[in-house]
PDB file of C-alpha atoms in Angstrom:
ATOM      1  CA  UNK A  27      99.784 113.553  74.590  1.00 96.00           C
ATOM      2  CA  UNK A  28     101.600 112.180  77.261  1.00 97.00           C
ATOM      3  CA  UNK A  29     104.693 110.048  75.356  1.00 98.00           C
ATOM      4  CA  UNK A  30     107.661 108.409  77.733  1.00 98.00           C
ATOM      5  CA  UNK A  31     110.299 106.973  74.450  1.00 98.00           C
ATOM      6  CA  UNK A  32     113.295 104.689  75.996  1.00 98.00           C
ATOM      7  CA  UNK A  33     116.884 103.862  74.361  1.00 98.00           C
ATOM      8  CA  UNK A  34     116.633 100.797  72.467  1.00 98.00           C
ATOM      9  CA  UNK A  35     117.929  97.162  73.764  1.00 98.00           C
ATOM     10  CA  UNK A  36     121.383  96.702  74.970  1.00 97.00           C
ATOM     11  CA  UNK A  37     123.157  93.772  75.166  1.00 98.00           C
ATOM     12  CA  UNK A  38     125.988  93.618  77.850  1.00 98.00           C
ATOM     13  CA  UNK A  39     128.256  91.548  79.639  1.00 98.00           C
ATOM     14  CA  UNK A  40     129.128  90.574  83.159  1.00 98.00           C
ATOM     15  CA  UNK A  41     130.325  93.548  85.388  1.00 98.00           C
ATOM     16  CA  UNK A  42     129.152  96.056  82.410  1.00 98.00           C
ATOM     17  CA  UNK A  43     127.096  98.662  83.185  1.00 98.00           C
ATOM     18  CA  UNK A  44     123.205  99.483  81.661  1.00 98.00           C
ATOM     19  CA  UNK A  45     122.384 103.034  80.507  1.00 98.00           C
ATOM     20  CA  UNK A  46     118.881 103.337  79.787  1.00 98.00           C
ATOM     21  CA  UNK A  47     116.969 106.521  78.748  1.00 98.00           C
ATOM     22  CA  UNK A  48     113.681 108.193  78.917  1.00 98.00           C
ATOM     23  CA  UNK A  49     112.493 110.900  77.116  1.00 98.00           C
ATOM     24  CA  UNK A  50     109.020 112.617  77.893  1.00 98.00           C
ATOM     25  CA  UNK A  51     107.078 114.838  76.169  1.00 98.00           C
ATOM     26  CA  UNK A  52     103.139 116.053  76.702  1.00 98.00           C
ATOM     27  CA  UNK A  53     103.773 117.091  80.333  1.00 97.00           C
ATOM     28  CA  UNK A  54     105.634 119.351  82.068  1.00 97.00           C
ATOM     29  CA  UNK A  55     109.060 117.172  83.486  1.00 97.00           C
ATOM     30  CA  UNK A  56     109.800 118.855  86.529  1.00 96.00           C
ATOM     31  CA  UNK A  57     106.222 118.419  87.447  1.00 95.00           C
ATOM     32  CA  UNK A  58     106.402 114.101  88.257  1.00 96.00           C
ATOM     33  CA  UNK A  59     108.831 112.034  89.527  1.00 97.00           C
ATOM     34  CA  UNK A  60     110.295 109.347  87.349  1.00 98.00           C
ATOM     35  CA  UNK A  61     110.245 105.995  89.056  1.00 98.00           C
ATOM     36  CA  UNK A  62     112.288 102.845  86.823  1.00 98.00           C
ATOM     37  CA  UNK A  63     110.265  99.418  87.354  1.00 98.00           C
ATOM     38  CA  UNK A  64     112.218  96.279  86.369  1.00 98.00           C
ATOM     39  CA  UNK A  65     110.492  93.078  84.792  1.00 98.00           C
ATOM     40  CA  UNK A  66     112.773  89.555  84.365  1.00 98.00           C
ATOM     41  CA  UNK A  67     111.834  87.263  81.734  1.00 97.00           C
ATOM     42  CA  UNK A  68     108.787  85.411  82.958  1.00 96.00           C
ATOM     43  CA  UNK A  69     108.739  87.211  86.477  1.00 97.00           C
ATOM     44  CA  UNK A  70     106.673  89.980  88.233  1.00 98.00           C
ATOM     45  CA  UNK A  71     107.448  94.303  88.564  1.00 98.00           C
ATOM     46  CA  UNK A  72     110.488  95.034  90.386  1.00 98.00           C
ATOM     47  CA  UNK A  73     110.606  98.882  91.596  1.00 97.00           C
ATOM     48  CA  UNK A  74     114.225 100.328  91.124  1.00 98.00           C
ATOM     49  CA  UNK A  75     113.797 103.734  92.729  1.00 97.00           C
ATOM     50  CA  UNK A  76     112.353 107.446  91.703  1.00 97.00           C
ATOM     51  CA  UNK A  77     113.910 110.264  90.813  1.00 97.00           C
ATOM     52  CA  UNK A  78     111.496 114.095  91.186  1.00 96.00           C
ATOM     53  CA  UNK A  79     113.082 115.420  87.758  1.00 95.00           C
ATOM     54  CA  UNK A  80     112.770 119.151  90.012  1.00 95.00           C
ATOM     55  CA  UNK A  81     115.077 118.860  92.087  1.00 96.00           C
ATOM     56  CA  UNK A  82     116.990 115.710  91.880  1.00 97.00           C
ATOM     57  CA  UNK A  83     116.590 114.118  94.259  1.00 97.00           C
ATOM     58  CA  UNK A  84     116.531 109.960  94.868  1.00 97.00           C
ATOM     59  CA  UNK A  85     115.429 107.207  96.354  1.00 96.00           C
ATOM     60  CA  UNK A  86     116.423 103.907  95.712  1.00 97.00           C
ATOM     61  CA  UNK A  87     115.352 100.756  96.539  1.00 97.00           C
ATOM     62  CA  UNK A  88     117.416  98.948  99.196  1.00 96.00           C
ATOM     63  CA  UNK A  89     118.989  96.171  96.615  1.00 97.00           C
ATOM     64  CA  UNK A  90     120.073  98.256  94.543  1.00 97.00           C
ATOM     65  CA  UNK A  91     121.696 100.926  96.853  1.00 95.00           C
ATOM     66  CA  UNK A  92     125.533 100.942  95.709  1.00 96.00           C
ATOM     67  CA  UNK A  93     125.204 100.257  92.541  1.00 98.00           C
ATOM     68  CA  UNK A  94     122.532 102.503  90.612  1.00 98.00           C
ATOM     69  CA  UNK A  95     122.123 105.892  89.636  1.00 98.00           C
ATOM     70  CA  UNK A  96     119.086 107.834  88.631  1.00 98.00           C
ATOM     71  CA  UNK A  97     119.862 111.389  87.066  1.00 98.00           C
ATOM     72  CA  UNK A  98     117.616 113.877  84.554  1.00 98.00           C
ATOM     73  CA  UNK A  99     118.069 116.683  82.179  1.00 98.00           C
ATOM     74  CA  UNK A 100     115.601 119.091  82.262  1.00 98.00           C
ATOM     75  CA  UNK A 101     117.076 120.928  79.484  1.00 98.00           C
ATOM     76  CA  UNK A 102     115.651 117.919  77.421  1.00 98.00           C
ATOM     77  CA  UNK A 103     112.569 116.298  79.428  1.00 98.00           C
ATOM     78  CA  UNK A 104     114.666 113.068  80.159  1.00 98.00           C
ATOM     79  CA  UNK A 105     115.372 110.853  82.465  1.00 98.00           C
ATOM     80  CA  UNK A 106     118.215 108.492  83.011  1.00 98.00           C
ATOM     81  CA  UNK A 107     119.024 105.216  85.016  1.00 98.00           C
ATOM     82  CA  UNK A 108     122.616 103.566  85.523  1.00 98.00           C
ATOM     83  CA  UNK A 109     123.217 100.067  87.155  1.00 98.00           C
ATOM     84  CA  UNK A 110     126.859  98.996  87.592  1.00 98.00           C
ATOM     85  CA  UNK A 111     128.454  95.182  87.752  1.00 98.00           C
ATOM     86  CA  UNK A 112     125.728  93.664  86.086  1.00 98.00           C
ATOM     87  CA  UNK A 113     125.125  90.134  86.571  1.00 98.00           C
ATOM     88  CA  UNK A 114     123.291  87.342  84.820  1.00 98.00           C
ATOM     89  CA  UNK A 115     119.918  87.849  86.788  1.00 98.00           C
ATOM     90  CA  UNK A 116     119.996  91.400  86.371  1.00 98.00           C
ATOM     91  CA  UNK A 117     118.545  90.630  82.644  1.00 98.00           C
ATOM     92  CA  UNK A 118     115.156  92.334  82.293  1.00 98.00           C
ATOM     93  CA  UNK A 119     112.822  94.419  80.223  1.00 98.00           C
ATOM     94  CA  UNK A 120     113.774  98.039  82.466  1.00 98.00           C
ATOM     95  CA  UNK A 121     110.081 100.510  82.340  1.00 98.00           C
ATOM     96  CA  UNK A 122     110.358 104.522  82.788  1.00 98.00           C
ATOM     97  CA  UNK A 123     106.898 106.013  84.262  1.00 98.00           C
ATOM     98  CA  UNK A 124     105.442 108.500  85.605  1.00 97.00           C
ATOM     99  CA  UNK A 125     104.144 108.739  89.091  1.00 95.00           C
ATOM    100  CA  UNK A 126     101.006 110.937  89.041  1.00 83.00           C
ATOM    101  CA  UNK A 127      99.648 112.552  92.229  1.00 66.00           C
ATOM    102  CA  UNK A 128      98.453 109.662  94.716  1.00 62.00           C
ATOM    103  CA  UNK A 129     101.497 107.231  93.264  1.00 71.00           C
ATOM    104  CA  UNK A 130     100.038 105.850  90.922  1.00 91.00           C
ATOM    105  CA  UNK A 131     101.864 104.902  87.285  1.00 97.00           C
ATOM    106  CA  UNK A 132      99.374 106.683  84.675  1.00 96.00           C
ATOM    107  CA  UNK A 133     101.897 106.376  81.680  1.00 97.00           C
ATOM    108  CA  UNK A 134     104.770 104.450  81.228  1.00 98.00           C
ATOM    109  CA  UNK A 135     108.137 103.708  78.786  1.00 98.00           C
ATOM    110  CA  UNK A 136     107.572 101.246  76.241  1.00 98.00           C
ATOM    111  CA  UNK A 137     110.718  98.873  77.902  1.00 98.00           C
ATOM    112  CA  UNK A 138     114.137  98.870  77.179  1.00 98.00           C
ATOM    113  CA  UNK A 139     115.226  94.893  77.282  1.00 98.00           C
ATOM    114  CA  UNK A 140     118.651  94.164  78.838  1.00 98.00           C
ATOM    115  CA  UNK A 141     119.827  90.744  78.484  1.00 98.00           C
ATOM    116  CA  UNK A 142     123.103  90.295  80.164  1.00 98.00           C
ATOM    117  CA  UNK A 143     125.175  87.418  78.891  1.00 98.00           C
ATOM    118  CA  UNK A 144     128.985  86.398  78.523  1.00 96.00           C
TER     119      UNK A 144
ATOM    120  CA  UNK B  28     109.030  86.701  97.318  1.00 87.00           C
ATOM    121  CA  UNK B  29     107.095  90.178  96.973  1.00 94.00           C
ATOM    122  CA  UNK B  30     106.068  91.810  99.457  1.00 96.00           C
ATOM    123  CA  UNK B  31     102.718  91.853  98.433  1.00 98.00           C
ATOM    124  CA  UNK B  32     100.875  88.594  98.354  1.00 98.00           C
ATOM    125  CA  UNK B  33      98.456  87.688  95.265  1.00 98.00           C
ATOM    126  CA  UNK B  34      97.364  84.094  94.324  1.00 98.00           C
ATOM    127  CA  UNK B  35      99.537  83.472  91.140  1.00 98.00           C
ATOM    128  CA  UNK B  36      96.336  82.457  88.847  1.00 98.00           C
ATOM    129  CA  UNK B  37      92.845  83.074  88.816  1.00 98.00           C
ATOM    130  CA  UNK B  38      90.534  81.886  85.783  1.00 98.00           C
ATOM    131  CA  UNK B  39      86.927  82.379  85.336  1.00 98.00           C
ATOM    132  CA  UNK B  40      84.686  81.906  82.539  1.00 98.00           C
ATOM    133  CA  UNK B  41      83.343  84.491  80.114  1.00 98.00           C
ATOM    134  CA  UNK B  42      80.182  86.894  82.213  1.00 98.00           C
ATOM    135  CA  UNK B  43      81.455  85.617  85.531  1.00 98.00           C
ATOM    136  CA  UNK B  44      83.141  87.524  88.349  1.00 98.00           C
ATOM    137  CA  UNK B  45      86.440  87.201  89.856  1.00 98.00           C
ATOM    138  CA  UNK B  46      87.970  88.829  92.805  1.00 98.00           C
ATOM    139  CA  UNK B  47      91.871  88.895  93.080  1.00 98.00           C
ATOM    140  CA  UNK B  48      92.953  89.639  96.663  1.00 98.00           C
ATOM    141  CA  UNK B  49      96.577  91.406  97.389  1.00 98.00           C
ATOM    142  CA  UNK B  50      97.706  91.335 100.860  1.00 98.00           C
ATOM    143  CA  UNK B  51     100.183  94.125 102.511  1.00 98.00           C
ATOM    144  CA  UNK B  52     100.538  94.599 105.669  1.00 98.00           C
ATOM    145  CA  UNK B  53     100.460  97.997 108.251  1.00 98.00           C
ATOM    146  CA  UNK B  54     103.808  99.565 106.559  1.00 97.00           C
ATOM    147  CA  UNK B  55     102.229  99.594 103.062  1.00 97.00           C
ATOM    148  CA  UNK B  56      98.675  98.624 102.035  1.00 97.00           C
ATOM    149  CA  UNK B  57      97.618  98.935 105.899  1.00 98.00           C
ATOM    150  CA  UNK B  58      98.441 103.093 105.544  1.00 97.00           C
ATOM    151  CA  UNK B  59      98.623 103.784 101.924  1.00 96.00           C
ATOM    152  CA  UNK B  60      96.419 103.217  98.948  1.00 97.00           C
ATOM    153  CA  UNK B  61      97.013 101.010  96.750  1.00 97.00           C
ATOM    154  CA  UNK B  62      96.525 100.454  92.660  1.00 98.00           C
ATOM    155  CA  UNK B  63      96.080  97.620  90.049  1.00 98.00           C
ATOM    156  CA  UNK B  64      97.860  97.388  86.579  1.00 98.00           C
ATOM    157  CA  UNK B  65      97.284  94.939  84.020  1.00 98.00           C
ATOM    158  CA  UNK B  66      99.857  93.773  81.568  1.00 98.00           C
ATOM    159  CA  UNK B  67      98.945  91.911  78.447  1.00 97.00           C
ATOM    160  CA  UNK B  68     101.936  90.128  76.828  1.00 93.00           C
ATOM    161  CA  UNK B  69     104.480  91.754  75.548  1.00 93.00           C
ATOM    162  CA  UNK B  70     103.223  94.891  76.775  1.00 97.00           C
ATOM    163  CA  UNK B  71     103.908  97.659  79.266  1.00 98.00           C
ATOM    164  CA  UNK B  72     101.492  97.633  82.713  1.00 98.00           C
ATOM    165  CA  UNK B  73      98.720 100.013  82.286  1.00 98.00           C
ATOM    166  CA  UNK B  74      97.479 101.339  84.960  1.00 98.00           C
ATOM    167  CA  UNK B  75      93.707 100.178  86.102  1.00 98.00           C
ATOM    168  CA  UNK B  76      92.873 101.158  90.010  1.00 98.00           C
ATOM    169  CA  UNK B  77      94.115 103.832  91.867  1.00 97.00           C
ATOM    170  CA  UNK B  78      94.212 105.118  95.113  1.00 96.00           C
ATOM    171  CA  UNK B  79      91.882 101.547  96.402  1.00 97.00           C
ATOM    172  CA  UNK B  80      88.987 102.015  94.148  1.00 98.00           C
ATOM    173  CA  UNK B  81      89.474 104.657  91.179  1.00 97.00           C
ATOM    174  CA  UNK B  82      88.968 103.953  87.638  1.00 97.00           C
ATOM    175  CA  UNK B  83      91.370 105.900  84.652  1.00 95.00           C
ATOM    176  CA  UNK B  84      89.132 107.402  82.816  1.00 95.00           C
ATOM    177  CA  UNK B  85      88.406 104.843  79.459  1.00 96.00           C
ATOM    178  CA  UNK B  86      88.746 101.903  81.843  1.00 98.00           C
ATOM    179  CA  UNK B  87      85.284  99.527  82.173  1.00 97.00           C
ATOM    180  CA  UNK B  88      83.160 100.146  85.146  1.00 97.00           C
ATOM    181  CA  UNK B  89      83.392  96.403  85.319  1.00 98.00           C
ATOM    182  CA  UNK B  90      86.464  96.828  86.922  1.00 98.00           C
ATOM    183  CA  UNK B  91      86.735  98.113  90.767  1.00 98.00           C
ATOM    184  CA  UNK B  92      88.619  97.854  93.173  1.00 98.00           C
ATOM    185  CA  UNK B  93      88.843  97.573  96.644  1.00 98.00           C
ATOM    186  CA  UNK B  94      90.839  98.411  99.812  1.00 98.00           C
ATOM    187  CA  UNK B  95      89.796  96.812 103.918  1.00 98.00           C
ATOM    188  CA  UNK B  96      92.873  96.749 106.302  1.00 98.00           C
ATOM    189  CA  UNK B  97      96.096  95.231 104.775  1.00 98.00           C
ATOM    190  CA  UNK B  98      94.320  94.113 101.724  1.00 98.00           C
ATOM    191  CA  UNK B  99      92.952  94.469  98.901  1.00 98.00           C
ATOM    192  CA  UNK B 100      91.048  93.252  96.358  1.00 98.00           C
ATOM    193  CA  UNK B 101      90.343  93.805  92.444  1.00 98.00           C
ATOM    194  CA  UNK B 102      86.559  92.780  90.970  1.00 98.00           C
ATOM    195  CA  UNK B 103      86.003  92.271  87.663  1.00 98.00           C
ATOM    196  CA  UNK B 104      83.174  91.387  86.647  1.00 98.00           C
ATOM    197  CA  UNK B 105      81.171  90.516  83.286  1.00 98.00           C
ATOM    198  CA  UNK B 106      84.521  88.539  82.527  1.00 98.00           C
ATOM    199  CA  UNK B 107      85.103  88.904  78.670  1.00 98.00           C
ATOM    200  CA  UNK B 108      87.921  86.683  76.869  1.00 97.00           C
ATOM    201  CA  UNK B 109      90.053  90.068  76.205  1.00 97.00           C
ATOM    202  CA  UNK B 110      90.520  90.684  80.567  1.00 98.00           C
ATOM    203  CA  UNK B 111      93.256  87.442  79.811  1.00 98.00           C
ATOM    204  CA  UNK B 112      96.402  89.231  81.543  1.00 98.00           C
ATOM    205  CA  UNK B 113      98.722  89.373  84.522  1.00 98.00           C
ATOM    206  CA  UNK B 114      97.350  91.533  87.130  1.00 98.00           C
ATOM    207  CA  UNK B 115      99.687  93.667  89.889  1.00 98.00           C
ATOM    208  CA  UNK B 116      99.043  95.158  92.819  1.00 98.00           C
ATOM    209  CA  UNK B 117     101.108  98.113  94.550  1.00 98.00           C
ATOM    210  CA  UNK B 118     101.761 100.168  97.186  1.00 97.00           C
ATOM    211  CA  UNK B 119     104.010 102.414  98.684  1.00 95.00           C
ATOM    212  CA  UNK B 120     105.568 101.112 101.781  1.00 95.00           C
ATOM    213  CA  UNK B 121     106.863 103.627 104.246  1.00 95.00           C
ATOM    214  CA  UNK B 122     109.575 100.644 105.950  1.00 96.00           C
ATOM    215  CA  UNK B 123     111.124 100.140 103.187  1.00 95.00           C
ATOM    216  CA  UNK B 124     110.404 103.583 101.545  1.00 94.00           C
ATOM    217  CA  UNK B 125     109.563 102.482  98.127  1.00 95.00           C
ATOM    218  CA  UNK B 126     107.108 101.172  96.212  1.00 96.00           C
ATOM    219  CA  UNK B 127     106.027  97.132  96.758  1.00 97.00           C
ATOM    220  CA  UNK B 128     104.473  94.728  93.822  1.00 98.00           C
ATOM    221  CA  UNK B 129     102.425  91.424  94.477  1.00 98.00           C
ATOM    222  CA  UNK B 130     103.662  88.436  92.582  1.00 98.00           C
ATOM    223  CA  UNK B 131     100.900  89.296  89.687  1.00 98.00           C
ATOM    224  CA  UNK B 132      97.732  86.984  88.931  1.00 98.00           C
ATOM    225  CA  UNK B 133      97.588  85.730  86.157  1.00 98.00           C
ATOM    226  CA  UNK B 134      94.004  85.369  85.074  1.00 98.00           C
ATOM    227  CA  UNK B 135      92.505  82.743  82.249  1.00 98.00           C
ATOM    228  CA  UNK B 136      89.169  83.357  81.023  1.00 97.00           C
ATOM    229  CA  UNK B 137      88.790  79.852  79.892  1.00 94.00           C
TER     230      UNK B 137
END
């Protein structure tokens, strides 16, 4: 079955970077875009961007341009997101999700809590 | 400030029908399909409706979606206590070249 397993919770200091991984299984990794979405405590969902595992092409939310990088390793069916220069407002649960045709997110990782604290 | 606009809250009694609206613009819902997600506390969102009105397998037919112009709606009929959750609409935005979400609607079953 489809599985998307994310790396564990992280605590970061302001100015540091976060790196979250999303290991997938149960489907052809290069056949689906992987999107990253985050949710700050008590807040709604926010789209960070997406990567095509096949080509490596990315699209990022304008809000994060310049400090976000999405990569993938097709040999282990894993996607990564790096966000640099963290601020307190980057504290959130970060989710990876699979984009099935028609832009629907039908499978999600379990979420990774990243807390930014001094 | 979310690109898509949803009411922050909605409520109903068991058995009732509730409708949650999602207002967008020409660059998102106006030209692309809307999807809906249900999020129970402490869990990842779950796909509820895609392509405006399609239900993934396993989603009860009590949930239905529609779209008209630049707005979309989610209807829940025969409301049940387990429907108490946050609901989000989403769509691709051609102007922003990305996915936009509504701010979410917290549904309470009274």
